[in-house]
Tab-separated table of C-alpha atoms in Angstrom:
chain	number	residue	atom	x	y	z
A	1	UNK	CA	17.505	-227.365	-4.918
A	2	UNK	CA	14.265	-224.824	-4.685
A	3	UNK	CA	10.653	-225.197	-4.169
A	4	UNK	CA	8.860	-225.098	-7.618
A	5	UNK	CA	5.262	-225.304	-8.840
A	6	UNK	CA	2.221	-223.335	-9.395
A	7	UNK	CA	-0.452	-225.296	-8.271
A	8	UNK	CA	-0.884	-226.889	-4.656
A	9	UNK	CA	-0.261	-230.316	-6.026
A	10	UNK	CA	2.884	-229.259	-7.634
A	11	UNK	CA	4.262	-227.230	-4.612
A	12	UNK	CA	3.616	-230.430	-2.634
A	13	UNK	CA	5.465	-232.751	-4.867
A	14	UNK	CA	8.358	-230.585	-4.828
A	15	UNK	CA	8.704	-230.113	-0.983
A	16	UNK	CA	8.027	-233.914	-0.713
A	17	UNK	CA	10.833	-234.736	-2.968
A	18	UNK	CA	13.220	-232.410	-1.814
A	19	UNK	CA	12.502	-233.965	1.851
A	20	UNK	CA	13.033	-237.395	0.340
A	21	UNK	CA	16.413	-236.149	-1.370
A	22	UNK	CA	17.708	-234.970	1.896
A	23	UNK	CA	17.585	-231.278	1.013
A	24	UNK	CA	15.167	-230.533	3.818
A	25	UNK	CA	15.953	-232.193	7.095
A	26	UNK	CA	13.824	-233.199	9.771
A	27	UNK	CA	12.921	-230.285	12.028
A	28	UNK	CA	13.907	-227.563	9.508
A	29	UNK	CA	11.338	-224.837	9.038
A	30	UNK	CA	9.478	-224.137	5.638
A	31	UNK	CA	9.067	-220.894	4.068
A	32	UNK	CA	6.125	-219.006	5.418
A	33	UNK	CA	3.234	-218.898	3.061
A	34	UNK	CA	3.544	-215.503	2.629
A	35	UNK	CA	7.134	-215.690	1.506
A	36	UNK	CA	6.757	-218.802	-0.543
A	37	UNK	CA	3.784	-217.444	-2.279
A	38	UNK	CA	5.671	-214.167	-3.190
A	39	UNK	CA	8.556	-216.292	-4.587
A	40	UNK	CA	6.457	-218.378	-6.697
A	41	UNK	CA	4.018	-215.879	-7.743
A	42	UNK	CA	1.016	-217.854	-6.507
A	43	UNK	CA	-1.563	-217.005	-4.369
A	44	UNK	CA	-1.023	-217.605	-0.737
A	45	UNK	CA	-4.040	-219.917	-0.175
A	46	UNK	CA	-2.346	-222.186	-2.926
A	47	UNK	CA	0.801	-222.428	-0.550
A	48	UNK	CA	-1.535	-223.041	2.359
A	49	UNK	CA	-3.383	-226.064	0.795
A	50	UNK	CA	0.240	-227.638	-0.324
A	51	UNK	CA	1.256	-226.938	3.282
A	52	UNK	CA	-2.244	-228.740	4.757
A	53	UNK	CA	-1.388	-231.747	2.453
A	54	UNK	CA	2.256	-231.918	3.572
A	55	UNK	CA	0.635	-232.135	7.173
A	56	UNK	CA	-2.119	-234.762	6.583
A	57	UNK	CA	0.623	-236.722	4.635
A	58	UNK	CA	2.748	-236.843	7.797
A	59	UNK	CA	5.777	-235.052	6.086
A	60	UNK	CA	5.314	-231.641	7.890
A	61	UNK	CA	3.706	-230.389	10.795
A	62	UNK	CA	2.285	-227.028	11.096
A	63	UNK	CA	2.391	-225.179	14.450
A	64	UNK	CA	0.232	-222.243	13.666
A	65	UNK	CA	2.313	-218.891	14.142
A	66	UNK	CA	5.285	-220.856	15.074
A	67	UNK	CA	5.700	-221.900	11.592
A	68	UNK	CA	5.818	-225.352	9.327
A	69	UNK	CA	8.378	-228.084	9.984
A	70	UNK	CA	9.350	-230.889	8.333
A	71	UNK	CA	8.284	-233.582	10.524
A	72	UNK	CA	10.920	-235.860	12.535
A	73	UNK	CA	11.023	-239.511	11.767
A	74	UNK	CA	9.274	-241.385	14.570
A	75	UNK	CA	11.474	-243.128	16.904
A	76	UNK	CA	10.341	-246.692	17.241
A	77	UNK	CA	10.621	-246.537	21.081
A	78	UNK	CA	10.909	-249.221	23.422
A	79	UNK	CA	8.657	-252.408	22.997
A	80	UNK	CA	6.911	-254.649	25.539
A	81	UNK	CA	8.041	-258.400	25.600
A	82	UNK	CA	10.596	-260.673	27.237
A	83	UNK	CA	14.576	-259.832	26.557
A	84	UNK	CA	15.237	-262.863	25.038
A	85	UNK	CA	18.546	-264.299	25.722
A	86	UNK	CA	19.121	-262.230	29.086
A	87	UNK	CA	20.543	-264.127	32.024
A	88	UNK	CA	18.545	-261.581	34.141
A	89	UNK	CA	15.318	-262.586	36.197
A	90	UNK	CA	12.957	-260.804	33.885
A	91	UNK	CA	10.443	-258.336	35.864
A	92	UNK	CA	9.774	-256.076	32.971
A	93	UNK	CA	8.404	-258.131	30.234
A	94	UNK	CA	4.670	-257.311	31.078
A	95	UNK	CA	3.604	-260.490	30.101
A	96	UNK	CA	0.786	-262.880	31.619
A	97	UNK	CA	1.958	-266.182	33.741
A	98	UNK	CA	2.024	-268.828	31.281
A	99	UNK	CA	0.489	-271.258	33.878
A	100	UNK	CA	-2.763	-269.324	33.506
A	101	UNK	CA	-2.867	-269.254	30.149
A	102	UNK	CA	-5.646	-271.943	28.820
A	103	UNK	CA	-5.015	-275.287	26.751
A	104	UNK	CA	-6.472	-273.580	23.466
A	105	UNK	CA	-5.897	-276.660	21.359
A	106	UNK	CA	-7.833	-278.795	24.041
A	107	UNK	CA	-10.476	-275.993	24.022
A	108	UNK	CA	-10.882	-276.371	20.033
A	109	UNK	CA	-11.413	-280.253	20.206
A	110	UNK	CA	-14.826	-279.357	21.844
A	111	UNK	CA	-15.634	-277.156	18.846
A	112	UNK	CA	-14.639	-278.641	15.392
A	113	UNK	CA	-13.427	-276.104	13.033
A	114	UNK	CA	-15.890	-275.056	9.885
A	115	UNK	CA	-14.048	-273.859	6.997
A	116	UNK	CA	-15.339	-270.535	5.886
A	117	UNK	CA	-15.385	-268.579	2.595
A	118	UNK	CA	-14.961	-265.321	1.105
A	119	UNK	CA	-17.842	-263.194	1.667
A	120	UNK	CA	-18.959	-264.658	5.035
A	121	UNK	CA	-19.957	-262.405	8.049
A	122	UNK	CA	-16.477	-261.003	9.546
A	123	UNK	CA	-17.866	-261.765	12.870
A	124	UNK	CA	-19.221	-265.445	13.595
A	125	UNK	CA	-22.609	-265.558	14.939
A	126	UNK	CA	-21.668	-267.479	18.344
A	127	UNK	CA	-18.826	-264.784	18.647
A	128	UNK	CA	-21.414	-262.033	18.333
A	129	UNK	CA	-23.675	-263.526	20.873
A	130	UNK	CA	-20.431	-263.625	23.525
A	131	UNK	CA	-19.274	-260.209	22.696
A	132	UNK	CA	-22.769	-258.899	23.286
A	133	UNK	CA	-22.889	-260.450	26.724
A	134	UNK	CA	-19.625	-259.306	27.551
A	135	UNK	CA	-20.011	-255.644	26.692
A	136	UNK	CA	-23.875	-254.935	27.495
A	137	UNK	CA	-24.380	-252.903	30.302
A	138	UNK	CA	-20.946	-251.318	29.665
A	139	UNK	CA	-21.779	-249.175	26.712
A	140	UNK	CA	-23.867	-245.962	26.286
A	141	UNK	CA	-26.942	-247.347	24.688
A	142	UNK	CA	-27.083	-249.248	21.549
A	143	UNK	CA	-23.348	-250.714	20.069
A	144	UNK	CA	-21.967	-252.634	17.126
A	145	UNK	CA	-19.689	-255.243	17.435
A	146	UNK	CA	-16.330	-255.502	15.596
A	147	UNK	CA	-13.049	-257.813	16.127
A	148	UNK	CA	-9.460	-256.808	15.664
A	149	UNK	CA	-6.121	-258.267	15.963
A	150	UNK	CA	-5.549	-257.070	19.414
A	151	UNK	CA	-5.957	-253.895	21.478
A	152	UNK	CA	-3.044	-251.924	19.816
A	153	UNK	CA	-4.367	-252.760	16.465
A	154	UNK	CA	-8.099	-251.628	17.570
A	155	UNK	CA	-6.649	-248.425	18.557
A	156	UNK	CA	-4.445	-247.816	15.797
A	157	UNK	CA	-7.704	-248.464	13.379
A	158	UNK	CA	-10.146	-246.341	15.297
A	159	UNK	CA	-7.412	-243.298	15.274
A	160	UNK	CA	-6.933	-243.578	11.532
A	161	UNK	CA	-10.652	-243.810	10.809
A	162	UNK	CA	-11.063	-240.369	12.067
A	163	UNK	CA	-7.810	-238.421	12.525
A	164	UNK	CA	-4.821	-237.253	10.324
A	165	UNK	CA	-1.496	-236.773	10.987
A	166	UNK	CA	-0.885	-233.737	13.266
A	167	UNK	CA	-4.112	-234.312	15.301
A	168	UNK	CA	-3.814	-234.252	19.186
A	169	UNK	CA	-4.753	-237.232	21.369
A	170	UNK	CA	-5.276	-237.058	24.937
A	171	UNK	CA	-3.538	-239.834	26.633
A	172	UNK	CA	-2.634	-240.983	30.353
A	173	UNK	CA	0.820	-239.754	31.274
A	174	UNK	CA	2.735	-241.912	32.172
A	175	UNK	CA	1.009	-243.871	29.031
A	176	UNK	CA	1.288	-247.701	27.874
A	177	UNK	CA	4.358	-248.282	25.632
A	178	UNK	CA	2.052	-249.776	22.873
A	179	UNK	CA	-0.234	-246.600	22.725
A	180	UNK	CA	2.828	-244.048	22.610
A	181	UNK	CA	4.413	-245.926	19.781
A	182	UNK	CA	1.135	-246.144	17.956
A	183	UNK	CA	0.422	-242.137	17.930
A	184	UNK	CA	4.266	-241.541	17.260
A	185	UNK	CA	4.092	-243.891	14.325
A	186	UNK	CA	0.845	-242.307	12.896
A	187	UNK	CA	2.457	-238.706	13.273
A	188	UNK	CA	-0.286	-237.980	15.759
A	189	UNK	CA	0.606	-235.351	18.901
A	190	UNK	CA	0.209	-237.121	22.441
A	191	UNK	CA	-1.232	-234.661	24.985
A	192	UNK	CA	-0.373	-235.977	28.494
A	193	UNK	CA	-3.145	-236.269	30.954
A	194	UNK	CA	-1.720	-236.691	34.748
A	195	UNK	CA	-2.952	-240.123	36.412
A	196	UNK	CA	-3.157	-240.462	39.946
A	197	UNK	CA	-4.441	-243.597	42.211
A	198	UNK	CA	-8.037	-242.819	40.984
A	199	UNK	CA	-6.988	-242.702	37.227
A	200	UNK	CA	-6.679	-239.800	34.781
A	201	UNK	CA	-7.013	-236.320	36.019
A	202	UNK	CA	-9.913	-234.342	35.433
A	203	UNK	CA	-8.406	-231.047	35.123
A	204	UNK	CA	-5.666	-232.681	32.776
A	205	UNK	CA	-8.510	-234.115	30.604
A	206	UNK	CA	-9.979	-230.581	30.633
A	207	UNK	CA	-6.614	-228.690	29.646
A	208	UNK	CA	-6.052	-231.504	26.852
A	209	UNK	CA	-9.632	-230.980	25.407
A	210	UNK	CA	-9.352	-227.086	25.371
A	211	UNK	CA	-5.630	-227.459	23.644
A	212	UNK	CA	-7.921	-229.180	20.722
A	213	UNK	CA	-7.390	-233.016	21.349
A	214	UNK	CA	-9.567	-234.801	18.827
A	215	UNK	CA	-9.314	-238.296	20.650
A	216	UNK	CA	-9.330	-239.489	24.045
A	217	UNK	CA	-7.357	-242.920	25.129
A	218	UNK	CA	-8.318	-244.126	28.717
A	219	UNK	CA	-7.714	-246.993	30.564
A	220	UNK	CA	-10.487	-247.737	32.844
A	221	UNK	CA	-8.892	-250.120	35.226
A	222	UNK	CA	-5.177	-251.905	35.304
A	223	UNK	CA	-3.689	-248.790	33.969
A	224	UNK	CA	-0.116	-249.950	32.406
A	225	UNK	CA	2.457	-248.891	34.017
A	226	UNK	CA	0.859	-247.555	37.226
A	227	UNK	CA	-1.874	-250.164	38.021
A	228	UNK	CA	-4.442	-247.557	38.787
A	229	UNK	CA	-8.137	-247.901	38.062
A	230	UNK	CA	-10.845	-245.295	37.739
A	231	UNK	CA	-12.964	-244.708	40.892
A	232	UNK	CA	-16.637	-244.463	40.150
A	233	UNK	CA	-16.559	-240.884	41.454
A	234	UNK	CA	-13.530	-240.112	38.751
A	235	UNK	CA	-15.386	-241.940	36.076
A	236	UNK	CA	-18.477	-239.849	36.653
A	237	UNK	CA	-16.398	-236.307	36.593
A	238	UNK	CA	-14.450	-237.574	33.339
A	239	UNK	CA	-17.528	-238.514	31.976
A	240	UNK	CA	-19.072	-234.978	32.354
A	241	UNK	CA	-16.199	-233.321	31.128
A	242	UNK	CA	-16.194	-235.380	27.485
A	243	UNK	CA	-20.153	-234.707	27.298
A	244	UNK	CA	-19.237	-231.198	26.549
A	245	UNK	CA	-17.117	-232.051	23.680
A	246	UNK	CA	-19.429	-234.817	21.987
A	247	UNK	CA	-17.247	-234.724	18.654
A	248	UNK	CA	-14.444	-236.274	20.395
A	249	UNK	CA	-13.543	-239.762	19.713
A	250	UNK	CA	-13.649	-241.504	23.184
A	251	UNK	CA	-11.573	-244.952	23.526
A	252	UNK	CA	-11.868	-246.850	26.748
A	253	UNK	CA	-8.852	-249.445	26.563
A	254	UNK	CA	-10.140	-252.299	29.162
A	255	UNK	CA	-7.233	-254.572	28.466
A	256	UNK	CA	-7.573	-256.569	31.693
A	257	UNK	CA	-11.190	-256.863	31.684
A	258	UNK	CA	-12.241	-260.560	33.164
A	259	UNK	CA	-8.968	-260.654	35.135
A	260	UNK	CA	-9.281	-257.271	36.807
A	261	UNK	CA	-10.365	-257.153	40.636
A	262	UNK	CA	-11.755	-253.652	40.013
A	263	UNK	CA	-15.072	-253.015	38.728
A	264	UNK	CA	-15.428	-251.271	35.538
A	265	UNK	CA	-16.939	-247.673	35.468
A	266	UNK	CA	-17.947	-246.187	32.185
A	267	UNK	CA	-16.123	-242.782	30.990
A	268	UNK	CA	-18.272	-242.747	27.776
A	269	UNK	CA	-21.184	-239.919	27.807
A	270	UNK	CA	-24.433	-241.045	26.158
A	271	UNK	CA	-23.914	-237.880	23.997
A	272	UNK	CA	-20.789	-239.164	22.404
A	273	UNK	CA	-20.995	-239.259	18.624
A	274	UNK	CA	-17.950	-241.394	18.446
A	275	UNK	CA	-16.883	-243.928	20.856
A	276	UNK	CA	-15.418	-247.316	21.299
A	277	UNK	CA	-14.712	-249.972	24.212
A	278	UNK	CA	-12.009	-252.201	23.436
A	279	UNK	CA	-11.246	-255.615	25.163
A	280	UNK	CA	-8.629	-257.505	24.434
A	281	UNK	CA	-8.179	-261.584	25.392
A	282	UNK	CA	-4.403	-261.085	25.449
A	283	UNK	CA	-3.782	-260.945	29.241
A	284	UNK	CA	-6.353	-264.034	29.918
A	285	UNK	CA	-5.905	-266.064	26.919
A	286	UNK	CA	-2.434	-265.247	25.671
A	287	UNK	CA	-0.954	-262.394	23.542
A	288	UNK	CA	-0.334	-264.643	20.494
A	289	UNK	CA	-4.162	-264.690	19.912
A	290	UNK	CA	-4.004	-261.211	18.467
A	291	UNK	CA	-7.558	-260.814	19.364
A	292	UNK	CA	-9.968	-257.990	20.878
A	293	UNK	CA	-13.595	-256.978	20.866
A	294	UNK	CA	-14.506	-253.619	20.067
A	295	UNK	CA	-18.095	-252.072	20.808
A	296	UNK	CA	-19.002	-248.805	19.183
A	297	UNK	CA	-21.660	-246.618	17.690
A	298	UNK	CA	-22.667	-247.373	14.288
A	299	UNK	CA	-20.867	-245.024	12.332
A	300	UNK	CA	-17.563	-245.825	14.056
A	301	UNK	CA	-18.318	-249.782	13.501
A	302	UNK	CA	-18.911	-248.988	9.615
A	303	UNK	CA	-15.530	-247.192	9.367
A	304	UNK	CA	-13.943	-249.922	10.986
A	305	UNK	CA	-15.540	-252.663	8.390
A	306	UNK	CA	-14.229	-250.333	5.519
A	307	UNK	CA	-10.650	-252.318	6.477
A	308	UNK	CA	-11.867	-255.602	8.000
A	309	UNK	CA	-14.545	-256.465	5.090
A	310	UNK	CA	-14.887	-260.089	4.045
A	311	UNK	CA	-12.442	-260.691	1.192
A	312	UNK	CA	-9.765	-258.190	2.236
A	313	UNK	CA	-8.964	-258.283	5.852
A	314	UNK	CA	-10.767	-259.835	8.769
A	315	UNK	CA	-10.016	-261.548	12.109
A	316	UNK	CA	-9.435	-265.605	11.033
A	317	UNK	CA	-12.599	-267.380	12.014
A	318	UNK	CA	-10.228	-270.137	13.382
A	319	UNK	CA	-9.102	-267.367	16.248
A	320	UNK	CA	-12.961	-266.541	16.681
A	321	UNK	CA	-13.604	-270.241	17.337
A	322	UNK	CA	-10.723	-270.645	19.799
A	323	UNK	CA	-12.072	-267.614	21.797
A	324	UNK	CA	-15.249	-268.880	21.763
A	325	UNK	CA	-14.302	-272.350	22.584
A	326	UNK	CA	-12.387	-270.765	25.752
A	327	UNK	CA	-14.641	-268.452	26.948
A	328	UNK	CA	-17.577	-270.844	26.498
A	329	UNK	CA	-15.753	-273.245	28.779
A	330	UNK	CA	-16.653	-273.813	32.644
A	331	UNK	CA	-12.911	-275.166	33.168
A	332	UNK	CA	-11.481	-271.836	31.615
A	333	UNK	CA	-14.106	-269.736	33.684
A	334	UNK	CA	-12.699	-271.381	36.816
A	335	UNK	CA	-9.129	-270.767	35.614
A	336	UNK	CA	-9.517	-266.816	35.103
A	337	UNK	CA	-11.294	-266.798	38.710
A	338	UNK	CA	-8.032	-268.367	39.931
A	339	UNK	CA	-5.658	-266.139	37.708
A	340	UNK	CA	-7.201	-263.057	38.966
A	341	UNK	CA	-6.812	-264.165	42.481
A	342	UNK	CA	-3.317	-265.392	41.867
A	343	UNK	CA	-2.194	-261.949	40.350
A	344	UNK	CA	-3.735	-260.228	43.260
A	345	UNK	CA	-1.775	-262.334	45.534
A	346	UNK	CA	1.417	-261.919	43.967
A	347	UNK	CA	0.931	-257.940	43.920
A	348	UNK	CA	-0.001	-257.873	47.779
A	349	UNK	CA	3.695	-260.404	48.032
A	350	UNK	CA	5.575	-257.635	46.307
A	351	UNK	CA	4.015	-254.715	47.984
A	352	UNK	CA	4.363	-256.167	51.611
A	353	UNK	CA	8.253	-256.846	50.761
A	354	UNK	CA	8.982	-253.729	49.450
A	355	UNK	CA	7.214	-252.249	52.361
A	356	UNK	CA	9.432	-254.064	55.047
A	357	UNK	CA	12.544	-252.138	52.932
A	358	UNK	CA	10.665	-248.757	53.330
A	359	UNK	CA	9.987	-248.762	49.698
A	360	UNK	CA	6.027	-247.504	48.434
A	361	UNK	CA	4.267	-248.531	45.301
A	362	UNK	CA	1.526	-246.669	43.938
A	363	UNK	CA	-1.574	-248.067	45.362
A	364	UNK	CA	-4.260	-249.504	45.164
A	365	UNK	CA	-2.675	-251.345	42.222
A	366	UNK	CA	-4.461	-253.735	39.642
A	367	UNK	CA	-3.120	-255.876	36.874
A	368	UNK	CA	0.109	-257.217	36.159
A	369	UNK	CA	2.496	-254.624	37.273
A	370	UNK	CA	3.442	-252.703	40.323
A	371	UNK	CA	4.956	-249.042	40.024
A	372	UNK	CA	7.676	-247.686	42.269
A	373	UNK	CA	7.819	-243.608	42.109
A	374	UNK	CA	11.466	-242.313	41.871
A	375	UNK	CA	12.464	-238.551	42.450
A	376	UNK	CA	14.820	-238.715	39.425
A	377	UNK	CA	15.847	-240.457	36.805
A	378	UNK	CA	15.477	-244.531	37.012
A	379	UNK	CA	18.529	-245.201	34.674
A	380	UNK	CA	21.276	-245.817	37.734
A	381	UNK	CA	18.676	-247.745	39.572
A	382	UNK	CA	17.892	-249.959	36.354
A	383	UNK	CA	21.496	-250.739	35.981
A	384	UNK	CA	22.072	-251.353	39.558
A	385	UNK	CA	19.436	-253.918	39.788
A	386	UNK	CA	20.766	-255.637	36.538
A	387	UNK	CA	24.248	-256.082	38.175
A	388	UNK	CA	22.146	-257.688	41.039
A	389	UNK	CA	20.526	-260.067	38.662
A	390	UNK	CA	17.042	-258.385	37.966
A	391	UNK	CA	15.632	-256.855	34.790
A	392	UNK	CA	12.891	-253.923	35.348
A	393	UNK	CA	11.609	-251.297	32.986
A	394	UNK	CA	12.486	-247.753	33.680
A	395	UNK	CA	9.720	-245.422	33.816
A	396	UNK	CA	10.958	-242.783	31.381
A	397	UNK	CA	9.779	-245.109	28.607
A	398	UNK	CA	6.063	-244.604	29.415
A	399	UNK	CA	6.446	-240.738	29.220
A	400	UNK	CA	4.589	-238.469	27.370
A	401	UNK	CA	5.271	-235.226	28.428
A	402	UNK	CA	5.820	-234.946	32.052
A	403	UNK	CA	8.891	-236.958	33.395
A	404	UNK	CA	7.669	-240.458	34.346
A	405	UNK	CA	10.693	-241.375	36.966
A	406	UNK	CA	9.878	-244.802	38.482
A	407	UNK	CA	10.210	-248.619	37.922
A	408	UNK	CA	7.471	-250.751	36.349
A	409	UNK	CA	7.731	-254.368	37.986
A	410	UNK	CA	5.780	-257.170	36.566
A	411	UNK	CA	4.515	-259.559	39.099
A	412	UNK	CA	2.730	-262.243	37.033
A	413	UNK	CA	5.346	-264.712	38.247
A	414	UNK	CA	6.574	-263.488	41.569
A	415	UNK	CA	6.452	-265.829	44.664
A	416	UNK	CA	7.708	-265.088	48.269
A	417	UNK	CA	11.313	-265.712	48.021
A	418	UNK	CA	11.769	-263.726	44.747
A	419	UNK	CA	9.770	-260.859	46.245
A	420	UNK	CA	11.896	-260.736	49.317
A	421	UNK	CA	15.086	-261.126	47.124
A	422	UNK	CA	14.140	-258.613	44.594
A	423	UNK	CA	12.980	-256.054	47.539
A	424	UNK	CA	16.473	-256.288	49.273
A	425	UNK	CA	18.302	-255.613	45.931
A	426	UNK	CA	16.154	-252.604	45.456
A	427	UNK	CA	16.990	-251.477	48.743
A	428	UNK	CA	20.327	-251.590	47.975
A	429	UNK	CA	20.014	-250.057	44.676
A	430	UNK	CA	18.203	-247.068	45.591
A	431	UNK	CA	17.185	-245.271	48.791
A	432	UNK	CA	14.563	-242.502	48.887
């Protein structure tokens, strides 16, 4: 079969049908616009319009002078969470400690549920007040409040509100698995920005923006997987870089927020025209709530609301009531303080135990995980640990462009005995 058509729409439909039929394989190069225009007897601009539409639809990828290629189907990649049925001690899940998740049912008994109907405000007034109390002071000036089904849902909605398949997005490298998968499925190009103990690299961000990145996703603290957080100085420098690109969408994913031991340092410049600060409750109240606050500029909020409108798709008011009940509770507030201190203690336990064995971690660290850098591929070390009864996450799953050789170890349920036992197991499985 050959490409046919006289209009951009007909050429688009022809190539799409050939791709769906398997005549064009993933990675296969399409004819140049000049050659295809000559073959079909049409204007070169007509073919260019068809190729642009193929790129926007995620069917093809245009790489400038290198040509236009049929896009490879996205690899679903690894997923966060427990490996159900595994007999191994799971240090790779990324989960919070269930002990520190509040009793939502008990909290809701103090706030009776009121049924809502189609057309009511998508954000409950009490939730609006609570969100503004949490977000005011951390945003550049005035902001609007939206709600989404978790941080990953927020990031996906924000990206699709402005970007099309093939656009570049600057992300930390290594990067949170959920963000990597979101970009891959949307057909967006991840541009990796190196991180160090102070967070995202200033020079790396400069390069990514110079390469045409249309959006930036940055983790201000408790970066997953390395645990690093932005210093005040680093945040200030990143903010200065972003100020020179006011059209770029800036997303701050502050997923650990109330549990973070480190302070929040804002990277969103006042000149930013498109920005959002996302705060999920997954780590503090439980992943199953599927809930996140989003503070953003007015235009971005309007775009989010096109897909979060009353009568079509909004965050359940029952979930909003649950979050309000928990975050308004003195008992839950006390529990969050205890959880923050306990996670810090567990990070310190494992850091010290590994230090006794001569194994260093990326430090200082915040969050639920520690990162052990490795000089090469982690596969053999992961297998060796599994043979000794331990399940950890290999760093390569978090890689964007640069190799991410290391181990991500979830410490949320780590105690002193387990820390010592795991450190000894890692010592016999790997030596720097």
